[in-house]
């Protein structure tokens, strides 16, 4: 049986890798994408989502989301990581597909009303749309099947500050609201994304095996890999956003732990995700009253690499 998902995304090169995976995997039904600011603006993200759908000849709703964080000062978009177009400057012809009339948050509220208990929200950008949906209709927590988030760090260091990952730092107040809500939530932090590296050779093989999706990813990745070389010092790039989806299709490749999450919203550690495993710090009232979520802490990187390759290759076979 396939899982109906709404992908909340800021495409973005690794977002593209996730979008292609969602389209290619037979157990995922991508019903919509809701855009969010982050790697690019919310408007660019929405049009990029449409462009990718056109590129592979697939249809799904695309709604435009929030353009700035709830409370925090907006941080600059990540054009230095993902290129001026969010796609590594590959000059894809832009889509003319119209956007959905609802905003991303409204779309999340309405779609989960239309399909109670059936929709999984996979969020791979800042969590502003999800927080706005919670404000609009707190009952959404009882209607989603699951929420899976790519973001944060548990025992790993951050990529946007020493202790913060970019999606969470881009809207710490939204992330805090999302983690404080009682919905079934799974976090895929950098602890499970950083062990997976797509190398230039991996892209070369993928482009040979699957020229449509693999070929485009190989082109886009050149820009992304240049950033990784400068910033992280290795020859390859990390497909962060895909991990939130592979958790749904291949949960066995992850080690998972239950506990509570919170986000620091002020000061030098702003954007830091704090994880307390179930049963710990019971004497502290704050943690006693937090909902329990699942956090992914380890990944079988080799299993992931072959699983991703196979999924894309099979789609084009
Ligand atoms: C996250 O930040 C964005 O730049 C990526 O698309 C990913 O969602 C990784 O920190
Ligand atoms: Ca993203």
Coordinates of C-alpha atoms in Angstrom, one line a residue, residues 80-81 223 225-234:
X80 CA 25.6 30.2 -2.4
X81 CA 24.8 26.5 -1.7
X223 CA 27.5 23.4 -8.0
X225 CA 29.7 19.6 -4.6
X226 CA 31.8 22.8 -5.1
X227 CA 30.1 24.2 -2.0
X228 CA 30.8 20.9 0.0
X229 CA 34.4 21.0 -1.1
X230 CA 34.8 24.6 0.2
X231 CA 32.8 24.2 3.4
X232 CA 33.2 20.5 4.4
X233 CA 36.4 19.6 2.6
X234 CA 35.2 16.4 0.8

